[in-house]
Amino acid sequence: MRTSAAKAAPTAPSVPVRYVDVAPAAGIDFLQDATATEQKYYLETMGTGVGWIDYDQNGLLDLYFVQSAATDLYKPSRPLRSALYRNNGDGSFSDVTEKAGVGSAGLYGQGVAVGDFDNDGFPDLYVTGYGRSILYRNNGDGTFADVTEKGGVANTGGWGTSAGWFDYDRDGYLDLLVCNYIEWSPGNNIWCGDHKPGYRAYCHPDNYKGQRLKLYHNNHDGTFTDVSQKSGVGVPEAKGMGVVLADFNNDGWTDIAVANDTWPNFLFINQKDGTFKDVSFMSGLAASEDGKYEAGMGIDAADLDGDGWLDIYITHLDHELNRLYHNNRDGTFDDDTYPSGIGNSAIELSGVTMKFLDYDNDGWTDICQLNGAMLDNINLYHSEVTYKEPMLMYRNLGGGKFKKASDQLGPDFTRPIAGRGLAVADYDNDGDLDLAVNVRGDRAELLRNDGGIANNWLQVMLVGTKSNRDGVGASLRLVSEGFTQVKQREGGMGYMSASDPRVHFGLGARKSIESLEITWPGGAVEKLDRVPVNEIITVKEGEGIVPRAFPKIGGS
C-alpha cells in the first residue's frame, strides 16, 4: 500500500498563470536550422537543445542555444553557429557568442550540459554533437576556451545527444555522462516510407544499431578518463536520448536513468565503488506496463506524491503513452500513467521532452511537456497527427494526481510548434519558473511566467566546498507550516538541454519555513532554521546562508 508523507496537505486552488513569449522583445532572434533535404537524413529531425548558464556569475541566468551545421547535401545561405545570449538584467538579452568563443561552428550540435568541472566558480559548457562534442572551459572573464582535446572528452565517432554532470564517486569533482544514439551516417541513409513523391520519411531507429553510453571520470587536473566499460554503464547497447542523474534509492549516491529510443530504458544503480549495477529490467523501468519498448526521448525525476522518493516521467511519440513511473521505495517502479490521471490524454502528440516544475508555486511538482512530430510529413501517414503541436502542462492536484491545465496558460503556450529543446529557469529572478524552447527550423521562444508569484516560494543556490562546487547530488528537505518537500540537485534532465541550477520550492499560501535540511553529496548534513520566504538564497557548504545578489528584472 502506498503512503504519502504529504497527503494530509492537498493542493490549494491554482493561481492564474499565463506564459508570454517575450523572445522578440528580449532580443533573442535565434533561428534553428533544420538542414532539411529531400534525402531525409536522420540527423535533420533531431532538433537541438538549449541551456541556462550564468556564465559571468552576476546572478542573472544567460541562455545558450545549440545549432546544427552544413552537411554534404545541405549548404546554408548563412554561417551556422550556436549562440550565447547574455542576460542584460533589464528584460533584454545580447548575443555575445563571438566574444565568448562558444559558437561551435562546423559542429552539427545536438545538446548542452552545464557544470563547473574544475570547481573555479564559473560554469563550463559541454556541447554534444554528431561525430564529436566540445568542452568549453569558462575563463572567468566572459570568454571560454576549447579544452576538448586536453580533456579527452571529444566522444569521437559518437552521436552525442543528452549529457549531464554528476559526481558519481563523491570525490568533489564533476564527472560527465554522455548519451549516444545510433550508427547512422550519410552512407547508410536508407529509403524509408512509401516510394511516392513527398512520402519519403525519416527512418525508424530499428533500422540502425545502437551506440553506447560514455562515462568520463574527472581527474582533477583538467583531464578525464573514459571509464565507460570499467563502470559498467558503457557495456549494453543503447539508443540514448534523454538522461537524468539522481539518487533513486536514497542511499546518498547518484544513479543514472536513461530514456532510450525503441530500446529498453536504463536504470544504473551506483555501487559506491566506481561501478554501476544495471537494474533496468528488474526495476520495471525498461519498458511500459505491457512490455513495450517505446520511443523514449525526454526524461526527468521528482518526488510527485510527497513520499520523499523520486519518480520518473518519460516522453514518447504519437500513438504511444507518456509514462509516469512511481518509485515503490524497494528498487522497483510501477507504471502509474493511468492511476495518475495522465492516461492517454496525449495519444496523438509526440512528446519530445519534458521537465518537472512547480509552475504555480503551490508546492506540488507539475509536468511541462514539449511536443512536435519527428516526421515533417506525418499527416500523410497519420491524418489525425500534425507536425507542429502544442505544449502540455499537467497540474499536480496533490499526491501525484494530475489534470491537464494547458488551456489556462495562454495562446503563446499552446501555439503549435515543432518543439525540441526545453529548459526551465527563473531568468528574471521574480520567483516563478520560465521556459526556454528551441524549435526545429524556427525561431526560439522565451516563455515568461506571469502570475506564479501570487504564491510564495524559495530558491536555493548551492555552493559546495568539500563537495563539488555545484552541489550536484545534494538532497534538500524543506518543512513549511508542517508541509514537507524533498528535492535533489540533479544532473542532466530532459532532452539535450540544461535548466536552472537553483533548487526551487513552491510554498503556496504558506508564509514561513520551519527548517531546511541539506544533505551534501559527501554526506554532511546542514540544518537551517532561519530561512526567508520569497527569496533566492545561497547556501555554502559548512557556512549556511551567505550573501549573494540575484537582481530582479523589473516588469516581470
XYZ file of C-alpha atoms in Angstrom:
556
model
C 0.000 0.000 0.000
C 1.369 3.393 -0.941
C 1.641 6.116 1.612
C 2.369 9.777 1.058
C 4.119 11.987 3.564
C 2.204 14.975 2.262
C -1.280 13.590 1.588
C -2.614 15.458 4.581
C -1.975 18.718 2.748
C -3.922 18.745 -0.544
C -3.113 21.362 -3.100
C -4.764 24.778 -2.963
C -6.698 26.193 -5.933
C -4.314 27.193 -8.697
C -3.380 30.834 -9.097
C -3.866 32.345 -12.580
C -0.710 31.882 -14.672
C -0.023 32.930 -18.243
C 3.075 32.170 -20.289
C 4.022 35.006 -22.636
C 6.622 34.649 -25.406
C 8.975 37.586 -24.859
C 11.810 36.356 -27.100
C 11.372 39.013 -29.832
C 11.090 41.870 -27.342
C 14.069 40.491 -25.404
C 16.305 40.490 -28.484
C 16.510 36.713 -28.791
C 16.453 36.064 -32.522
C 17.937 32.571 -32.669
C 16.736 30.587 -35.687
C 17.324 26.844 -35.587
C 18.252 25.421 -38.993
C 16.700 22.015 -39.634
C 19.136 21.416 -42.570
C 16.230 19.636 -44.283
C 16.809 17.847 -47.594
C 14.821 15.512 -49.808
C 17.162 12.696 -48.788
C 15.717 12.797 -45.256
C 18.974 12.494 -43.397
C 18.108 11.051 -40.000
C 20.158 13.778 -38.373
C 17.794 16.504 -39.583
C 14.790 15.605 -37.478
C 16.501 15.602 -34.072
C 16.484 19.324 -33.462
C 18.861 20.907 -30.950
C 18.877 21.741 -27.256
C 19.003 24.835 -25.083
C 20.693 25.586 -21.774
C 20.671 28.164 -18.971
C 24.067 29.260 -17.651
C 25.143 32.215 -15.512
C 28.453 32.359 -17.336
C 29.590 35.696 -15.873
C 28.301 34.937 -12.362
C 26.370 38.180 -11.941
C 23.281 36.447 -10.569
C 21.423 36.552 -13.907
C 20.948 33.428 -15.991
C 22.135 33.619 -19.588
C 20.896 31.470 -22.459
C 22.708 29.117 -24.843
C 21.056 27.714 -27.981
C 22.650 24.773 -29.801
C 22.763 24.917 -33.606
C 23.149 22.408 -36.435
C 25.692 22.655 -39.285
C 26.100 22.198 -43.023
C 26.075 18.651 -44.395
C 27.308 17.155 -47.658
C 23.848 17.819 -49.104
C 22.793 20.984 -47.290
C 24.682 24.226 -47.716
C 23.070 27.035 -45.695
C 22.808 30.557 -47.016
C 24.360 31.895 -43.808
C 27.045 30.563 -41.461
C 25.592 28.383 -38.751
C 26.713 28.604 -35.142
C 25.338 28.068 -31.676
C 24.515 31.241 -29.756
C 25.108 32.589 -26.252
C 22.794 35.400 -25.150
C 23.787 37.476 -22.132
C 21.020 38.473 -19.741
C 21.284 42.266 -19.505
C 19.194 42.490 -16.340
C 16.538 44.731 -17.888
C 14.476 42.129 -19.729
C 16.731 42.105 -22.784
C 19.494 39.789 -23.967
C 22.611 40.460 -26.078
C 24.297 37.987 -28.421
C 27.841 37.573 -27.041
C 28.738 34.399 -28.920
C 31.712 35.752 -30.815
C 33.258 37.442 -27.795
C 32.700 34.365 -25.624
C 34.057 31.992 -28.279
C 31.341 29.345 -27.965
C 29.846 29.292 -31.480
C 30.900 25.671 -32.135
C 30.928 26.440 -35.863
C 31.168 23.312 -38.002
C 29.799 21.062 -35.275
C 26.414 19.559 -36.028
C 25.335 20.285 -32.487
C 22.750 18.381 -30.513
C 22.677 19.121 -26.804
C 24.288 21.058 -23.968
C 25.278 20.298 -20.381
C 26.344 22.948 -17.867
C 28.643 22.286 -14.919
C 31.679 23.666 -13.106
C 34.028 20.760 -13.782
C 37.144 22.468 -12.350
C 35.480 23.983 -9.245
C 36.688 27.505 -10.033
C 33.281 29.101 -9.527
C 32.499 29.622 -13.212
C 30.214 27.126 -15.008
C 31.535 25.396 -18.104
C 29.776 24.175 -21.268
C 29.753 20.753 -22.868
C 28.157 20.745 -26.321
C 27.264 17.355 -27.761
C 27.119 16.707 -31.472
C 27.150 14.256 -34.323
C 30.600 12.693 -34.685
C 32.223 14.730 -31.911
C 31.499 17.004 -28.957
C 33.142 20.113 -27.472
C 34.114 21.048 -23.910
C 34.340 24.800 -23.339
C 36.104 25.873 -20.148
C 34.887 29.159 -18.700
C 37.860 31.512 -18.328
C 36.009 33.722 -15.849
C 36.429 36.862 -17.963
C 33.486 36.462 -20.334
C 35.339 34.087 -22.647
C 35.655 30.328 -22.979
C 38.473 28.058 -24.166
C 38.008 24.860 -26.166
C 39.709 22.256 -23.938
C 38.184 19.183 -25.571
C 41.485 17.673 -26.694
C 43.202 18.194 -23.369
C 40.151 16.943 -21.506
C 39.818 13.786 -23.587
C 36.036 14.110 -23.884
C 35.570 14.549 -27.636
C 33.334 11.458 -27.872
C 34.818 10.965 -31.335
C 32.603 8.893 -33.610
C 29.691 9.086 -31.222
C 26.343 10.643 -31.994
C 26.118 12.576 -28.739
C 22.640 13.630 -27.663
C 21.971 14.385 -23.983
C 24.736 14.766 -21.412
C 24.921 15.518 -17.727
C 27.410 16.379 -14.998
C 27.436 14.497 -11.680
C 29.902 13.329 -9.048
C 29.366 9.591 -9.174
C 32.291 8.723 -6.863
C 31.799 11.655 -4.446
C 35.393 12.859 -4.781
C 34.326 16.505 -5.024
C 34.662 16.853 -8.818
C 32.005 16.578 -11.513
C 32.172 13.642 -13.903
C 30.471 13.536 -17.301
C 27.858 11.137 -18.671
C 27.177 11.295 -22.433
C 24.297 9.556 -24.206
C 24.981 8.295 -27.703
C 22.329 7.389 -30.239
C 22.646 5.140 -33.334
C 25.137 4.069 -36.002
C 23.787 6.275 -38.780
C 25.774 8.026 -41.483
C 25.023 9.594 -44.879
C 26.440 6.429 -46.399
C 23.811 4.180 -44.822
C 20.857 6.566 -45.101
C 18.296 4.103 -46.445
C 14.939 4.977 -48.022
C 12.045 4.786 -45.577
C 8.386 5.432 -46.268
C 6.373 4.958 -49.443
C 8.038 5.394 -52.832
C 5.763 8.228 -53.866
C 6.525 11.935 -54.308
C 6.613 13.633 -50.907
C 6.243 10.394 -48.951
C 9.866 9.672 -48.161
C 10.172 9.697 -44.359
C 12.810 9.754 -41.671
C 13.676 6.194 -40.745
C 12.806 4.290 -37.604
C 15.694 3.677 -35.180
C 15.109 -0.061 -35.514
C 16.877 0.219 -38.872
C 20.174 1.036 -37.156
C 22.409 -0.431 -34.498
C 22.639 1.489 -31.261
C 25.754 3.089 -29.814
C 26.805 3.101 -26.149
C 26.909 5.498 -23.224
C 30.142 7.228 -22.295
C 31.212 7.943 -18.722
C 34.223 10.215 -18.227
C 35.853 10.390 -14.792
C 37.238 13.770 -13.727
C 40.960 13.514 -12.907
C 41.031 16.897 -11.080
C 43.636 18.311 -13.467
C 41.509 19.306 -16.453
C 41.609 15.822 -17.940
C 39.121 12.965 -17.902
C 39.436 9.186 -18.146
C 36.962 7.087 -20.122
C 35.572 4.607 -17.576
C 32.550 3.558 -19.629
C 33.422 -0.134 -19.695
C 35.010 -0.301 -16.253
C 31.980 1.302 -14.616
C 29.505 -0.902 -16.473
C 27.415 1.888 -17.982
C 29.020 1.530 -21.412
C 28.500 -2.219 -21.667
C 24.932 -2.553 -23.028
C 23.964 -1.279 -26.457
C 21.999 1.960 -26.166
C 19.939 4.351 -28.227
C 20.256 7.146 -25.723
C 18.106 10.257 -25.960
C 17.455 11.710 -22.504
C 19.206 11.375 -19.155
C 18.627 12.283 -15.523
C 21.246 11.791 -12.829
C 19.776 11.434 -9.345
C 19.609 9.238 -6.253
C 16.709 6.839 -6.770
C 17.242 4.548 -3.760
C 18.044 7.285 -1.207
C 21.453 5.913 -0.289
C 23.260 9.220 -0.917
C 24.934 8.122 -4.164
C 23.831 9.391 -7.574
C 22.370 6.892 -10.032
C 21.726 7.049 -13.792
C 18.406 6.853 -15.670
C 18.352 6.998 -19.472
C 15.462 7.187 -21.932
C 16.295 5.019 -24.941
C 14.540 5.205 -28.298
C 12.626 1.951 -29.062
C 15.087 0.230 -26.761
C 14.939 -0.747 -23.078
C 15.323 2.299 -20.831
C 18.259 2.130 -18.443
C 18.489 2.386 -14.685
C 22.007 2.038 -13.316
C 22.348 1.959 -9.519
C 25.577 3.328 -8.059
C 27.522 0.593 -6.235
C 29.703 3.132 -4.357
C 32.902 1.568 -5.709
C 33.125 3.227 -9.135
C 30.762 0.753 -10.762
C 27.048 0.674 -11.522
C 24.556 -2.203 -11.482
C 22.159 -2.463 -14.405
C 18.738 -2.959 -12.804
C 16.743 -1.744 -15.794
C 14.557 -4.813 -16.163
C 14.126 -5.783 -12.523
C 13.193 -2.177 -11.683
C 10.284 -2.099 -14.130
C 11.652 0.995 -15.862
C 12.915 -0.724 -19.006
C 9.538 -0.985 -20.687
C 5.909 0.041 -20.476
C 3.455 -1.840 -18.282
C 2.597 -4.058 -21.255
C 6.253 -4.792 -22.011
C 6.812 -2.471 -24.967
C 10.000 -0.536 -25.702
C 8.728 2.862 -26.771
C 10.303 5.925 -28.378
C 11.890 7.282 -25.194
C 13.158 10.844 -25.557
C 12.654 13.235 -22.624
C 13.124 12.167 -19.002
C 13.106 13.793 -15.581
C 12.815 12.785 -11.925
C 10.970 14.322 -8.967
C 9.023 13.386 -5.854
C 5.490 13.757 -7.157
C 3.454 12.384 -4.266
C 5.366 13.660 -1.232
C 6.816 10.357 -0.032
C 10.437 11.528 -0.327
C 11.375 9.203 -3.209
C 11.962 10.244 -6.815
C 9.509 9.208 -9.503
C 10.292 9.253 -13.243
C 8.488 10.508 -16.350
C 9.484 9.543 -19.908
C 8.027 11.016 -23.098
C 7.214 9.043 -26.248
C 5.891 9.667 -29.750
C 2.314 9.709 -31.015
C 0.199 6.577 -30.535
C 2.309 5.675 -27.526
C 1.790 6.792 -23.932
C 3.997 9.144 -21.974
C 4.938 7.022 -18.991
C 4.916 8.019 -15.339
C 6.841 5.534 -13.204
C 6.131 5.583 -9.460
C 9.028 4.745 -7.134
C 7.965 1.908 -4.826
C 10.900 2.521 -2.451
C 12.081 -1.068 -2.833
C 14.106 -0.800 -6.037
C 11.090 -1.155 -8.300
C 8.805 1.230 -10.172
C 5.152 0.888 -11.172
C 3.779 2.256 -14.429
C 1.466 4.865 -12.892
C 0.395 6.506 -16.148
C -3.310 5.712 -15.802
C -3.680 5.868 -11.989
C -2.055 9.333 -12.030
C -4.735 10.699 -14.340
C -2.413 11.247 -17.307
C -3.527 8.132 -19.195
C -3.852 8.523 -22.970
C -4.567 12.270 -22.857
C -1.719 12.956 -25.314
C -2.037 9.884 -27.515
C -1.890 11.874 -30.781
C 1.005 14.097 -29.708
C 4.710 13.344 -29.931
C 6.320 14.030 -26.578
C 9.854 15.145 -27.421
C 10.838 16.225 -23.940
C 9.526 17.374 -20.571
C 10.524 18.974 -17.308
C 9.171 18.747 -13.815
C 8.467 22.169 -12.318
C 6.065 23.848 -9.909
C 4.727 26.424 -12.356
C 2.113 27.867 -9.980
C 4.222 27.636 -6.776
C 1.593 25.641 -4.905
C 4.137 23.183 -3.506
C 3.354 20.277 -5.829
C 5.535 19.394 -8.809
C 3.833 19.696 -12.197
C 4.742 18.327 -15.643
C 5.551 20.518 -18.647
C 5.782 18.572 -21.914
C 7.150 19.837 -25.225
C 5.739 18.222 -28.349
C 6.358 18.033 -32.088
C 6.296 15.160 -34.561
C 9.548 13.696 -35.841
C 8.228 13.394 -39.407
C 7.535 16.700 -41.140
C 5.130 14.840 -43.438
C 3.471 12.849 -40.658
C -0.013 13.831 -41.857
C 0.496 11.704 -44.982
C 0.733 8.623 -42.782
C -1.498 9.606 -39.863
C -4.121 12.138 -40.913
C -5.072 12.831 -37.304
C -1.498 13.834 -36.373
C 0.153 17.162 -37.171
C 3.840 18.062 -37.428
C 3.563 21.144 -35.201
C 1.933 20.521 -31.848
C 1.015 22.487 -28.708
C 2.835 22.217 -25.400
C 1.188 20.468 -22.464
C 1.035 21.261 -18.762
C -0.214 18.700 -16.283
C -1.004 20.273 -12.939
C -0.340 18.170 -9.858
C -3.562 18.177 -7.839
C -1.754 16.786 -4.805
C -0.387 13.337 -4.055
C 0.720 12.731 -7.639
C -2.692 13.061 -9.309
C -2.669 15.193 -12.456
C -5.039 17.207 -14.595
C -4.295 18.953 -17.872
C -4.033 22.732 -17.413
C -2.530 23.804 -20.753
C -5.548 25.761 -21.961
C -5.350 28.058 -18.936
C -1.810 29.223 -19.723
C -2.415 31.457 -22.728
C -2.111 31.249 -26.530
C 1.701 31.510 -26.570
C 1.925 28.326 -24.508
C -0.426 26.319 -26.725
C 0.733 27.658 -30.115
C 1.670 24.608 -32.240
C 5.412 24.251 -32.827
C 7.932 21.555 -33.730
C 9.407 21.627 -30.236
C 12.784 20.048 -29.492
C 14.782 21.615 -26.633
C 13.166 22.703 -23.335
C 14.918 24.286 -20.346
C 13.335 25.723 -17.193
C 14.669 28.686 -15.206
C 13.673 31.777 -13.279
C 15.573 34.049 -15.652
C 14.052 37.263 -14.244
C 14.589 36.251 -10.582
C 10.997 37.032 -9.644
C 10.241 33.659 -8.089
C 8.296 31.800 -10.767
C 9.657 29.484 -13.431
C 10.044 30.487 -17.084
C 10.658 28.327 -20.172
C 13.196 28.466 -22.998
C 12.300 26.476 -26.121
C 14.410 25.546 -29.140
C 12.144 24.907 -32.136
C 13.129 22.807 -35.139
C 13.547 25.045 -38.195
C 12.031 28.070 -36.479
C 12.575 30.911 -34.025
C 13.327 30.147 -30.397
C 10.840 31.022 -27.684
C 11.257 32.527 -24.226
C 8.036 31.964 -22.315
C 7.845 34.226 -19.272
C 5.713 33.067 -16.364
C 3.230 35.784 -15.418
C 1.298 35.027 -12.246
C 3.167 32.273 -10.433
C 4.434 34.662 -7.784
C 0.920 35.019 -6.397
C 2.009 32.065 -4.272
C 5.065 32.027 -2.011
C 8.348 30.365 -2.916
C 12.025 29.769 -2.136
C 15.021 29.127 -4.379
C 18.294 27.669 -3.164
C 21.685 28.073 -4.830
C 24.161 25.522 -3.516
C 27.908 26.103 -3.272
C 29.889 23.031 -2.365
C 33.282 23.198 -0.618
C 34.183 19.619 0.229
C 31.545 18.514 -2.264
C 31.602 19.511 -5.932
C 31.074 23.261 -6.167
C 27.692 22.923 -7.928
C 26.336 20.756 -5.121
C 25.098 18.190 -7.636
C 23.900 15.179 -5.686
C 22.677 17.126 -2.668
C 19.279 16.353 -1.125
C 17.133 19.137 0.336
C 14.295 18.638 2.824
C 12.116 21.683 3.472
C 9.366 21.946 6.093
C 6.891 24.819 5.777
C 3.980 25.006 8.249
C 4.000 21.233 8.555
C 4.210 20.614 4.804
C 7.334 18.690 3.756
C 9.044 18.717 0.371
C 12.131 16.733 -0.650
C 14.136 17.719 -3.711
C 17.551 16.902 -5.144
C 20.140 18.881 -7.031
C 20.102 16.621 -10.063
C 22.300 16.337 -13.137
C 21.172 16.105 -16.758
C 17.354 16.243 -17.016
C 15.232 16.375 -20.145
C 16.355 16.034 -23.752
C 19.645 17.655 -24.767
C 19.059 20.684 -22.504
C 20.179 22.266 -19.215
C 17.942 24.019 -16.692
C 18.312 26.410 -13.746
C 20.993 25.185 -11.292
C 18.987 26.519 -8.337
C 16.570 24.260 -6.458
C 13.056 25.719 -6.489
C 10.333 25.245 -3.882
C 6.758 26.469 -4.251
C 5.111 27.171 -0.902
C 1.534 28.003 -1.805
C -0.021 30.354 0.765
C 2.388 29.223 3.486
C 4.269 32.196 4.910
C 7.015 30.592 6.964
C 9.653 27.887 6.783
C 10.396 25.841 9.881
C 13.549 24.204 8.558
C 15.681 23.449 5.533
C 17.924 20.419 5.844
C 20.614 19.843 3.222
C 22.458 16.565 2.897
C 25.551 17.322 0.853
C 26.993 14.792 -1.620
C 29.822 13.968 0.775
C 27.315 13.040 3.480
C 27.488 16.142 5.681
C 24.101 17.353 6.941
C 23.360 21.040 7.378
C 20.146 22.239 9.041
C 18.945 25.811 8.688
C 16.107 27.101 10.859
C 16.003 30.742 9.839
C 15.096 30.615 6.189
C 13.340 33.532 4.487
C 10.363 33.228 2.146
C 10.176 34.693 -1.375
C 13.939 34.979 -1.739
C 16.766 33.347 -3.652
C 19.303 32.232 -1.068
C 22.822 30.866 -1.445
C 23.910 28.119 0.924
C 27.639 27.412 1.165
C 28.607 24.019 2.488
C 29.615 24.332 6.133
C 28.744 28.034 6.361
C 24.971 28.202 5.894
C 23.325 31.107 4.099
C 25.863 33.516 2.606
C 25.280 36.859 0.839
C 24.858 36.837 -2.927
C 22.931 39.135 -5.220
C 20.306 37.900 -7.680
C 18.994 41.078 -9.336
C 15.302 41.085 -10.081
C 14.292 42.234 -13.528
C 11.648 44.951 -13.410
C 8.323 44.478 -15.151
C 8.393 40.695 -14.949
